[in-house]
Coordinates of C-alpha atoms in Angstrom, one line a residue:
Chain F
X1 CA 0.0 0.0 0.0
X2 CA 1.7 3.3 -1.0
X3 CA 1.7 6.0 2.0
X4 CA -0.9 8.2 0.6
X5 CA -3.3 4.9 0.5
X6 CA -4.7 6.0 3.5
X7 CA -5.7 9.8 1.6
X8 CA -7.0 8.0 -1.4
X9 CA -9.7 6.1 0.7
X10 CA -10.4 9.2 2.5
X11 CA -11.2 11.0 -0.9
X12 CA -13.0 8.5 -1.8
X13 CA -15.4 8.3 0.9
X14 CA -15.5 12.5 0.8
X15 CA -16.6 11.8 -3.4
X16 CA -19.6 8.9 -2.0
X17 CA -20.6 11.5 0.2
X18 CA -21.1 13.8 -2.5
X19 CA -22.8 11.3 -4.2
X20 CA -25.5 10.6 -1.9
X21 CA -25.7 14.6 -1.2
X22 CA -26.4 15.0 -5.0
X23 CA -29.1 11.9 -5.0
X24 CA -30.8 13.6 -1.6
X25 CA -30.9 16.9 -3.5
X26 CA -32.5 15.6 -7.0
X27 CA -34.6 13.4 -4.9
X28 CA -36.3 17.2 -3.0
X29 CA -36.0 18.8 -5.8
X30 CA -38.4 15.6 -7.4
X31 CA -40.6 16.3 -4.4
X32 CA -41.2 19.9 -4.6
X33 CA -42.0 19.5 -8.4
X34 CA -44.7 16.6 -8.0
X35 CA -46.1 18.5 -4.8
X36 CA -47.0 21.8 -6.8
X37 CA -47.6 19.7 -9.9
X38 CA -50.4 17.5 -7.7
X39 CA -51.5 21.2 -6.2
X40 CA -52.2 23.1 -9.6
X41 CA -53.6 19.8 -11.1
X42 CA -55.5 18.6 -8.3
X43 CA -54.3 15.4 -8.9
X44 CA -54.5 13.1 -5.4
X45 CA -52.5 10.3 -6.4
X46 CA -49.5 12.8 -6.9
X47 CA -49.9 14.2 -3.6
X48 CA -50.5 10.5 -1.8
X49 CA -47.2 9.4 -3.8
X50 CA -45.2 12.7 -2.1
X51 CA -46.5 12.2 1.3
X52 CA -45.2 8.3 1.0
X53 CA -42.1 9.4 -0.6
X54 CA -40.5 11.5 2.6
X55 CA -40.1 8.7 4.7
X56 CA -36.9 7.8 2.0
X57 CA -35.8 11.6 2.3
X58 CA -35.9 10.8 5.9
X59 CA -34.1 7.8 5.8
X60 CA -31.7 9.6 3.2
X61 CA -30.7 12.2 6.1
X62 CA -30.1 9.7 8.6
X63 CA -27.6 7.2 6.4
X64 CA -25.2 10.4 5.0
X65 CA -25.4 11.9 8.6
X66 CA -23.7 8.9 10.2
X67 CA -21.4 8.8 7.2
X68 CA -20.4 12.3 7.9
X69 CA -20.0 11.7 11.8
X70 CA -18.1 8.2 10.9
X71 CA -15.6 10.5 8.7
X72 CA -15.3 13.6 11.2
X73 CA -14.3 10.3 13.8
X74 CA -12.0 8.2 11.8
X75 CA -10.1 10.8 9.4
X76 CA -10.1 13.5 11.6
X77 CA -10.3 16.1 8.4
X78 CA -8.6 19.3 8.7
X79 CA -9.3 22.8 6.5
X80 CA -11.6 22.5 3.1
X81 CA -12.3 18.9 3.9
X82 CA -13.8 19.6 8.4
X83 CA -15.9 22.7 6.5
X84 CA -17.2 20.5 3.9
X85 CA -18.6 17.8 5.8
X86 CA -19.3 20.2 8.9
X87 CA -21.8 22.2 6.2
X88 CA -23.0 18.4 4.8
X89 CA -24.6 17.4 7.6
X90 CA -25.9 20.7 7.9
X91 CA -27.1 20.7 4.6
X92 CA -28.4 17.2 4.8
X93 CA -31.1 18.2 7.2
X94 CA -32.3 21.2 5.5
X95 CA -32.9 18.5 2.2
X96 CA -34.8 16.9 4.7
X97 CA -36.6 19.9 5.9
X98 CA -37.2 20.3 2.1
X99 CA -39.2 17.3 2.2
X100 CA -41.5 18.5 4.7
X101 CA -42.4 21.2 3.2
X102 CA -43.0 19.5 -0.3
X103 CA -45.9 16.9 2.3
X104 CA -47.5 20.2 3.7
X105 CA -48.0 21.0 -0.2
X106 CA -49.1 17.6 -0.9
X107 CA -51.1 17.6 2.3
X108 CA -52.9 21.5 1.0
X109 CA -53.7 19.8 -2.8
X110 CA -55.6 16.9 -0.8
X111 CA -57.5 18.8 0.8
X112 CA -58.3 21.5 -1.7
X113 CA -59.3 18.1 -4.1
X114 CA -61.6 16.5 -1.0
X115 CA -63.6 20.3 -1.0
X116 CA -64.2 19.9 -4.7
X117 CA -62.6 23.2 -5.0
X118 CA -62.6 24.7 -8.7
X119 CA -58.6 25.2 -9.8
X120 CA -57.5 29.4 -9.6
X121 CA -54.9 30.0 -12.2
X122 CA -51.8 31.4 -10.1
X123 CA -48.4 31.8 -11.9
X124 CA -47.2 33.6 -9.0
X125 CA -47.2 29.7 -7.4
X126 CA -45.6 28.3 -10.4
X127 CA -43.1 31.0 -10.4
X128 CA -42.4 30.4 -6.7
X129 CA -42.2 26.8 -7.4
X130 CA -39.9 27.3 -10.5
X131 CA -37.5 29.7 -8.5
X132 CA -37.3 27.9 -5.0
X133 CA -36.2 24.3 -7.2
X134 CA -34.1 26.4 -9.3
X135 CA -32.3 28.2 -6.1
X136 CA -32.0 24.2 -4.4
X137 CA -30.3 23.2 -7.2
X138 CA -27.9 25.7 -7.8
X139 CA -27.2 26.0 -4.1
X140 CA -26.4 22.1 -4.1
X141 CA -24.1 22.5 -7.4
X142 CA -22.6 25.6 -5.7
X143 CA -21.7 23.4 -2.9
X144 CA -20.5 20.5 -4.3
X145 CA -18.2 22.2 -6.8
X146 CA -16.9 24.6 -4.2
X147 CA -18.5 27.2 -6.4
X148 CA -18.8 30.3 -3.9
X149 CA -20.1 33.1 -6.4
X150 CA -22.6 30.9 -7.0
X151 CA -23.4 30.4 -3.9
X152 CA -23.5 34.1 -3.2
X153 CA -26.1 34.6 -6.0
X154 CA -28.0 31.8 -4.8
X155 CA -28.5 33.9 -1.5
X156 CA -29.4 36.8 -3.7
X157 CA -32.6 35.2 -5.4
X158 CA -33.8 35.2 -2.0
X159 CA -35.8 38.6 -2.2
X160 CA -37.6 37.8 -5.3
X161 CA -39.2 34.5 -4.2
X162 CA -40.0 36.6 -1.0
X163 CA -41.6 39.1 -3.0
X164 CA -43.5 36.9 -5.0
X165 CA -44.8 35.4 -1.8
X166 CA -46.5 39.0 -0.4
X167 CA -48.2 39.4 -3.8
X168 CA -49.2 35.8 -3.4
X169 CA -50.6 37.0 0.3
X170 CA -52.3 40.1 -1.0
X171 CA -53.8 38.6 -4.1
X172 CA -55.4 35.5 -1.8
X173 CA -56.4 38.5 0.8
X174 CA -58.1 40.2 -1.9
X175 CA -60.2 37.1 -2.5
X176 CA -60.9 36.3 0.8
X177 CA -62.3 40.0 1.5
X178 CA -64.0 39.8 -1.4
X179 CA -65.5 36.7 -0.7
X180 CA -65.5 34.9 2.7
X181 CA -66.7 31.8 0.9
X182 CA -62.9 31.5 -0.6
X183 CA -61.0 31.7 2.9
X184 CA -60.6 27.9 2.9
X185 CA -59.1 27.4 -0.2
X186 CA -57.2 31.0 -0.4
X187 CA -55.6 29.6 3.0
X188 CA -54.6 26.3 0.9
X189 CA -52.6 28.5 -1.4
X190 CA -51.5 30.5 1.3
X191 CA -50.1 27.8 2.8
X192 CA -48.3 26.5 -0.4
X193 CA -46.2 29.7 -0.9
X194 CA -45.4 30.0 2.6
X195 CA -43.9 26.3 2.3
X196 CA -42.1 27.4 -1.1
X197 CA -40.8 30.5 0.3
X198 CA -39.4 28.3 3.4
X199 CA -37.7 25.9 0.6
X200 CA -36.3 29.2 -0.9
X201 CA -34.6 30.1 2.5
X202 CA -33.0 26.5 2.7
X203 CA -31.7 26.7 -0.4
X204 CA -30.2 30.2 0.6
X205 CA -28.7 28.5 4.1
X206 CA -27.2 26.0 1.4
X207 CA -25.7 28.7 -0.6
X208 CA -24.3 30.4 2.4
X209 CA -22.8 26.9 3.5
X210 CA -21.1 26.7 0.2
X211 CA -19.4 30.0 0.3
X212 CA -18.4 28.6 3.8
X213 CA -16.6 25.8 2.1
X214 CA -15.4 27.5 -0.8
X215 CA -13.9 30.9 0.6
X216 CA -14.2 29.5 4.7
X217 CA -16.4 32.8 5.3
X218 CA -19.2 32.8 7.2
X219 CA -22.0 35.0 5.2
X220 CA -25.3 34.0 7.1
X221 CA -27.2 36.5 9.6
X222 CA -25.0 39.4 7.9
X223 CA -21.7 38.2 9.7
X224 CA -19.4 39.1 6.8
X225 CA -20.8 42.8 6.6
X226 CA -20.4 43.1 10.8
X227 CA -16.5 41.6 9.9
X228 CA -15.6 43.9 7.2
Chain J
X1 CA -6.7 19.4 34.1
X2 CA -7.7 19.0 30.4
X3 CA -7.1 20.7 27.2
X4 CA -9.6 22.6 25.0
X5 CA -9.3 21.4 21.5
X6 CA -8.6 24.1 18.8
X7 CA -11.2 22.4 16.3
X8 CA -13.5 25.4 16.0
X9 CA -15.5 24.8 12.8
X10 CA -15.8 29.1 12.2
X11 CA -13.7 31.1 9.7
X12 CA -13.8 33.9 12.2
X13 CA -11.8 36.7 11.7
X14 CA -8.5 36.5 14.2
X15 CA -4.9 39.0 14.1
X16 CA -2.5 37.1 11.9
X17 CA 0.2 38.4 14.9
X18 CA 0.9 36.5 17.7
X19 CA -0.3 38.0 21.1
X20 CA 1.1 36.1 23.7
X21 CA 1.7 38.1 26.9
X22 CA 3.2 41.7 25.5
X23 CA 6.7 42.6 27.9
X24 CA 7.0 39.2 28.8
X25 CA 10.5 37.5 28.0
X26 CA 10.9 35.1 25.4
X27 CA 9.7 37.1 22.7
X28 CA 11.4 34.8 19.5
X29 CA 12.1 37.1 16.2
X30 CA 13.3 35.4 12.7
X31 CA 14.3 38.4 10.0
X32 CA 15.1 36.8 6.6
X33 CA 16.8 34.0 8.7
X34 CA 18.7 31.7 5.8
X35 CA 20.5 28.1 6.6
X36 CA 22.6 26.2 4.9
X37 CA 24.1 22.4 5.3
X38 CA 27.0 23.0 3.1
X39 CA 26.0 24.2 -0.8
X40 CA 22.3 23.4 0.2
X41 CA 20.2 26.2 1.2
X42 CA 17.5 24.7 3.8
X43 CA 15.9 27.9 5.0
X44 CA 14.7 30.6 2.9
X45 CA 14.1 33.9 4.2
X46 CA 12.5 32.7 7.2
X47 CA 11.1 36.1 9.1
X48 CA 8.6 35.1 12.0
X49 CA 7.2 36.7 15.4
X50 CA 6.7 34.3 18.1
X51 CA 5.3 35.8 20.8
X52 CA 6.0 34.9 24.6
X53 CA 4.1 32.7 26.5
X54 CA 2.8 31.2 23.8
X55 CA 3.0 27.6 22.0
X56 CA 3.8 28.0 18.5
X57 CA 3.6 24.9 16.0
X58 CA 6.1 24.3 13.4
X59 CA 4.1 21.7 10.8
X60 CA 5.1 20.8 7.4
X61 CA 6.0 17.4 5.6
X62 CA 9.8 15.7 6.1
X63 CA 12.8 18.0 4.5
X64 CA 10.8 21.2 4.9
X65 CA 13.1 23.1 7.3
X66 CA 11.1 23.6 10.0
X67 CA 13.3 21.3 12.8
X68 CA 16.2 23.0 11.3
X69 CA 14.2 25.9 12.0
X70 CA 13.9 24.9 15.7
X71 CA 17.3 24.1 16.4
X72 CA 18.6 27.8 15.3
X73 CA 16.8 29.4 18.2
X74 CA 19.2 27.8 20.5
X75 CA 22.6 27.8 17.7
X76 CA 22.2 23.6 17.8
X77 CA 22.6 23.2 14.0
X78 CA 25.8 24.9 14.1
X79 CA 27.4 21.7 16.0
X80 CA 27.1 20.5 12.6
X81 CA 30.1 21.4 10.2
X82 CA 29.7 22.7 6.7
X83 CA 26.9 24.9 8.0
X84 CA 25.8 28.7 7.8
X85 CA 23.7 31.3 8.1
X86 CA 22.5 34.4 7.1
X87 CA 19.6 36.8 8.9
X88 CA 19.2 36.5 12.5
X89 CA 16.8 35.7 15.2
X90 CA 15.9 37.8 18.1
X91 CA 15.4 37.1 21.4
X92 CA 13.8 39.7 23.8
X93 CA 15.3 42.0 21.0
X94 CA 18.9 40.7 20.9
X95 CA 20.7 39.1 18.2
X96 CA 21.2 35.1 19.3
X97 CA 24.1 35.2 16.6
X98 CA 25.8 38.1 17.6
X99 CA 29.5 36.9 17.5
X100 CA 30.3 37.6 21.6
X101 CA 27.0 35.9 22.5
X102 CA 28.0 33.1 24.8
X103 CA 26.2 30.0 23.2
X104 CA 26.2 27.6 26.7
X105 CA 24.1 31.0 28.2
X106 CA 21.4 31.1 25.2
X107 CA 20.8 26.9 25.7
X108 CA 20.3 27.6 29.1
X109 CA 17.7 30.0 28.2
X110 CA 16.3 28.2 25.2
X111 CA 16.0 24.6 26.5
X112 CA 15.3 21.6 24.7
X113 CA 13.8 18.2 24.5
X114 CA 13.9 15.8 21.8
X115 CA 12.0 13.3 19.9
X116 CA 13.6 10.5 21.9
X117 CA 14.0 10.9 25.2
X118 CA 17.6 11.2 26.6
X119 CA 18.0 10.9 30.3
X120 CA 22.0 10.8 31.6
X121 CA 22.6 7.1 32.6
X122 CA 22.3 8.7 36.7
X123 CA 19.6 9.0 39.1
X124 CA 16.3 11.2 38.8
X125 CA 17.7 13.8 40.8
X126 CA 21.1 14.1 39.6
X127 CA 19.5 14.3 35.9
X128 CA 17.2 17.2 37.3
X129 CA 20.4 18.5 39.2
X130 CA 22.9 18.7 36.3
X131 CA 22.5 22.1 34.8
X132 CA 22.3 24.1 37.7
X133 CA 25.3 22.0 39.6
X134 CA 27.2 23.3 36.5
X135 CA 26.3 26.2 36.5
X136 CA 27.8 26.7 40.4
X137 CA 24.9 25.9 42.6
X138 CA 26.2 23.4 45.5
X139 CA 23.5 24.1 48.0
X140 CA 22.1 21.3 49.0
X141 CA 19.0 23.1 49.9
X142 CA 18.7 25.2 47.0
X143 CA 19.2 21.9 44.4
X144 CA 16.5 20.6 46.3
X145 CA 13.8 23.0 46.0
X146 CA 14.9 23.4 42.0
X147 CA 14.7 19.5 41.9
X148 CA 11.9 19.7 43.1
X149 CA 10.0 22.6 41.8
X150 CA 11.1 21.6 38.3
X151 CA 9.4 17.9 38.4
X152 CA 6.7 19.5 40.3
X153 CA 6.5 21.8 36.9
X154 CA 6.9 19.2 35.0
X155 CA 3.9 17.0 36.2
X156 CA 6.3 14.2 37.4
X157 CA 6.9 15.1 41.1
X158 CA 4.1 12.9 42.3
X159 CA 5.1 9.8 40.3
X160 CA 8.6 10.2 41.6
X161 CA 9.4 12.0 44.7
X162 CA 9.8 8.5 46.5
X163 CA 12.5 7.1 44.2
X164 CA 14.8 10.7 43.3
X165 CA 17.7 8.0 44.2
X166 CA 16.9 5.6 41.4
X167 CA 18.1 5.6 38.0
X168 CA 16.5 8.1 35.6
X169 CA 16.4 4.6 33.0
X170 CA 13.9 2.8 35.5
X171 CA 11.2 5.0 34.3
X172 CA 8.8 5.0 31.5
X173 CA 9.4 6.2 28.0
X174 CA 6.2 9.6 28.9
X175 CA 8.2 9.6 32.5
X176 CA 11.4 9.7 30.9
X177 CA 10.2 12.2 28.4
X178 CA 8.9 14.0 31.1
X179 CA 12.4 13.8 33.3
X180 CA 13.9 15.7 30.1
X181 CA 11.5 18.2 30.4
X182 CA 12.1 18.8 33.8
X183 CA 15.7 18.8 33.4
X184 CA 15.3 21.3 31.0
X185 CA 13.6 23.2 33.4
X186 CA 15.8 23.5 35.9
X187 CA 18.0 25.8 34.2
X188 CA 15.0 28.6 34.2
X189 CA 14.6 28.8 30.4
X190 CA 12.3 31.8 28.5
X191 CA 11.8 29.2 25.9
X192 CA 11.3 25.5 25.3
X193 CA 12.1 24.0 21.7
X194 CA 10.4 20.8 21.9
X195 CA 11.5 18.5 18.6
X196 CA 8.6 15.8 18.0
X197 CA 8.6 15.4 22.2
X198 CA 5.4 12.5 22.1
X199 CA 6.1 10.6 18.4
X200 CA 7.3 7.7 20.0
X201 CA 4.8 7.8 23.2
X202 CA 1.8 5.6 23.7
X203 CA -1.7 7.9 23.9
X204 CA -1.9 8.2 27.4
X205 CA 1.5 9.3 28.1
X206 CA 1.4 11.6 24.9
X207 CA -1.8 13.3 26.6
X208 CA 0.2 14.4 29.6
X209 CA 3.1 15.7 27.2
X210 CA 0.2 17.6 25.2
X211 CA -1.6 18.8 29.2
X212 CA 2.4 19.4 30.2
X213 CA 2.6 21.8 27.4
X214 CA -0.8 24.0 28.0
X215 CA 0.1 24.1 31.5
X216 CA 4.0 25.6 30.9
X217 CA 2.8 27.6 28.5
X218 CA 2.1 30.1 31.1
X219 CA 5.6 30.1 32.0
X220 CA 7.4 30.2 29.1
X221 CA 7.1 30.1 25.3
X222 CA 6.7 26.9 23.4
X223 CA 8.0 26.0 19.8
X224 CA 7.2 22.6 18.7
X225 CA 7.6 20.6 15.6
X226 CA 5.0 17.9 14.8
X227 CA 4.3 15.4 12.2
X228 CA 0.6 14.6 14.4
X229 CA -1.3 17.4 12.4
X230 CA -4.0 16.6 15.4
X231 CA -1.2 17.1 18.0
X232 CA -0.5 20.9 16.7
X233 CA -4.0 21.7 16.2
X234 CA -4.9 20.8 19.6
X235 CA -2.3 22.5 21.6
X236 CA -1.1 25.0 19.8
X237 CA -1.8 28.9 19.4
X238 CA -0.4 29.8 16.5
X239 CA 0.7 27.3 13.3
X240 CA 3.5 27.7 11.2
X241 CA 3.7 25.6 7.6
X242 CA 7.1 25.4 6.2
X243 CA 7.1 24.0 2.4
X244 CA 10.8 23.2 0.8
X245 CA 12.4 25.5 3.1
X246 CA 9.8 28.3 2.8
X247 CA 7.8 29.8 5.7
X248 CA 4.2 29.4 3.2
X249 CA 1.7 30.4 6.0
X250 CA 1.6 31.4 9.9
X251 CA -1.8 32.2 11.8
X252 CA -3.6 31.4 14.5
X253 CA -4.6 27.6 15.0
X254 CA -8.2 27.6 15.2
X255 CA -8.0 29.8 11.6
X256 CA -4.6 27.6 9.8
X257 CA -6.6 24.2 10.7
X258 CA -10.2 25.5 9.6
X259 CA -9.6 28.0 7.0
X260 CA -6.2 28.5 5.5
X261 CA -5.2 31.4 3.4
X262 CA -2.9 29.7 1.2
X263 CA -3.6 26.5 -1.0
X264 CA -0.2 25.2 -0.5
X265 CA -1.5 24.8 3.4
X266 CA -4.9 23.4 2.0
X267 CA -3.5 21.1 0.1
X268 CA -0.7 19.7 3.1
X269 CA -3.7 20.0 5.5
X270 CA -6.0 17.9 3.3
X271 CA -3.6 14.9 1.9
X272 CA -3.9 16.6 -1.2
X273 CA 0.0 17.3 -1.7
X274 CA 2.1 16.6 -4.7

């Protein structure tokens, strides 16, 4: 065995772990797209098939957290490597996090389709939907490839999926005023963006961790602007 | 007693200069310090503040420079012949190689232990007693309390204070290592070099080296050089990464082992060298 054998199988383990990061992430992102998709289409078997699908999200975060712990233990990484699998298992629960929030939409489309609710047209969800998946994905890429100006602009996108979420609040409170008979449902879609603007803020904590890895800089709660 | 690991997982932002305990002596200063072993230059340029009262790690892989870096704090690589120097190092503001410096007076004041431990073939107490019997103390009552006070600083007192009489070699490898220490000690050093002091000790007894060392370093100011990356990070303040003779990076621990400035560092601190 040559001395740097021990190093090799390190890397190698630190690449699996990417791996299975990558998998969790496509796997969310999968979620959040079937959850809206079974919300705007009002399609129940969709929404049954997310709600059974967490528990492997679940079982996702628990198998690459005690991969993580078992590396922090036995290899004892030091510099890019300790920040890297630090902000895994960190980011590792927020995928799972991810999940939840992709049930409570599932969860909102089932009931809207049990009230017999007539569909509203709202690309201000689908927009949501297609930002908040957009900003997880290039979050996770950010973070694998060490990429931290992406991760930077990840954090960025923040503001507009927050934004779309108060005109999402005013339109539904329009309706409700309007018509008290809509309060049920205009809470459903209320309830929708406020899950999509959570995923939106766990894809920013990723980006933040992947600046962490890439530059070692801590950039959440403002801490960089207080530093400098 | 029991040591607070540096492993802070936050790139927080720390002074690259070594604080230590400002006025206090043993204050180590390398400007453009160069070495060589004949034609072949080992140190480059090497300009470094060590501050007192404070342990400083010397990492890097095999060949770098940095034990050759060590052993010109206290003029021990110019036992060897064919060697040179150019620069100088400070201490508490003076020149070490100044030519009327008197070398036996700087080792007194810059001790040193070694990666294997060499006790003198006599009993614990006469190895404690050597360097100040030499240096004219024949009090009986005076080498006592240094005997004494330097094992008790040393963390061996307990473990030996029944048997001073007995030979230094009955001991341990940690208690020998320890006795070294000790007999360093004795000689009221501002600075110990310790070269690799726990590479050939067994956990336990390298754990009371590593506690040894948080505990003196309120005494007097530390410079090791360690291959146990986990050693330096653990009981060091400041890390220092030497690279084919090169001083590459010097910071505080908690920064050097978590977030590292230059990619040289990353790469030695990560098995990604070469």
């Amino acid at each position: 065995m040559s001395p740097d054998a021990p190093f090799r199988h390190f890397h190698d383990q630190l690449a699996d772990l990417k791996r299975r990061l990558l998998e969790m992430s496509e796997r969310a992102e999968a979620l959040i797209d079937m959850s809206v998709e079974a919300f705007n289409d009002q399609d129940l078997e969709k929404a049954e098939a997310v709600i059974a699908a967490d528990h492997d999200l679940d079982q996702m975060e628990i198998e690459i957290e005690e991969q993580a712990i078992e590396l922090l233990a036995l290899q004892q990484p030091m510099a890019r490597d300790l920040r890297f699998i630090i902000s895994a298992i960190k980011i590792t629960s927020d995928l799972e996090r991810v999940g939840d929030h992709a049930v409570n939409i599932a969860q909102a489309a089932t009931r809207l389709i049990r009230q017999r609710s007539t569909p509203r047209p709202t690309p201000e969800l689908e927009d949501m939907a297609r930002r908040a998946r957009q900003m997880l994905s290039e979050a996770l890429d950010a973070f694998l490839r060490g990429d931290g100006a992406l991760g930077r602009a990840v954090c960025l996108k923040d503001d507009q999926v927050d934004a779309l979420h108060e005109s999402l609040f005013r339109i539904q409170l329009t309706h409700m005023l309007a018509d008290p008979r809509t309060i049920n449902d205009s809470l459903d879609y209320l309830a929708v963006s406020r899950n999509l603007e959570r995923v939106a803020d766990l894809a920013t904590n990723i980006g933040e961790d992947a600046v962490f890895v890439a530059e070692g800089k801590t950039i959440k709660h403002g801490a960089e602007r207080r530093n400098s | 007693m029991s040591i607070t690991p540096n492993f802070i997982p936050a790139a927080r932002d720390l002074p690259d200069n070594p604080e230590g305990v400002p006025g206090a002596e043993g204050a180590i200063s390398a400007r453009e310090f160069r070495f060589w072993y004949g034609k072949t230059q080992a140190l480059h340029d090497i300009t470094l503040d060590i501050a007192p009262r404070s342990v400083t790690a010397l990492i890097g892989p095999s060949g770098c420079g940095k034990s050759t870096f060590l052993r010109s704090i206290n003029r021990l690589n110019e036992l060897i012949v064919g060697t040179r120097h150019g620069g100088e190092i400070l201490l508490d503001g003076e020149n070490i190689y100044r030519r009327e410096l008197d070398v036996v007076a700087l080792r007194q004041r810059v001790g040193m232990v070694f990666q294997r431990w060499n006790p003198f073939p006599k009993s614990i107490y006469d190895n404690v007693s050597y360097g100040p019997r030499i240096n004219g103390v024949r009090k009986r009552q005076e080498l006592d309390e240094i005997v004494e006070g330097s094992l008790r600083r040393a963390a061996l007192w307990d473990e030996v204070k029944d048997r001073l009489r007995s030979s230094a070699l009955t001991l341990s490898g940690g208690q020998q290592q320890r006795l070294c220490i000790a007999r360093a000690l004795a000689n009221d050093p501002e600075v110990l070099l310790l070269d690799e002091p726990a590479s050939a000790l067994d956990p336990i007894a390298t754990q009371r080296i590593e506690e040894l060392v948080y505990e003196l370093k309120n005494e007097l100011t530390i410079v090791i050089v360690t291959h146990n990356l986990q050693q330096a990070a653990r009981i060091s303040d400041r890390t220092v990464f030497f690279y084919l003779g090169r001083l590459v990076e010097a910071g505080p621990t908690e920064r050097m082992f978590t977030s590292p400035r230059d990619a040289q560092t990353e790469a030695y601190l990560t098995g990604r060298f070469g």
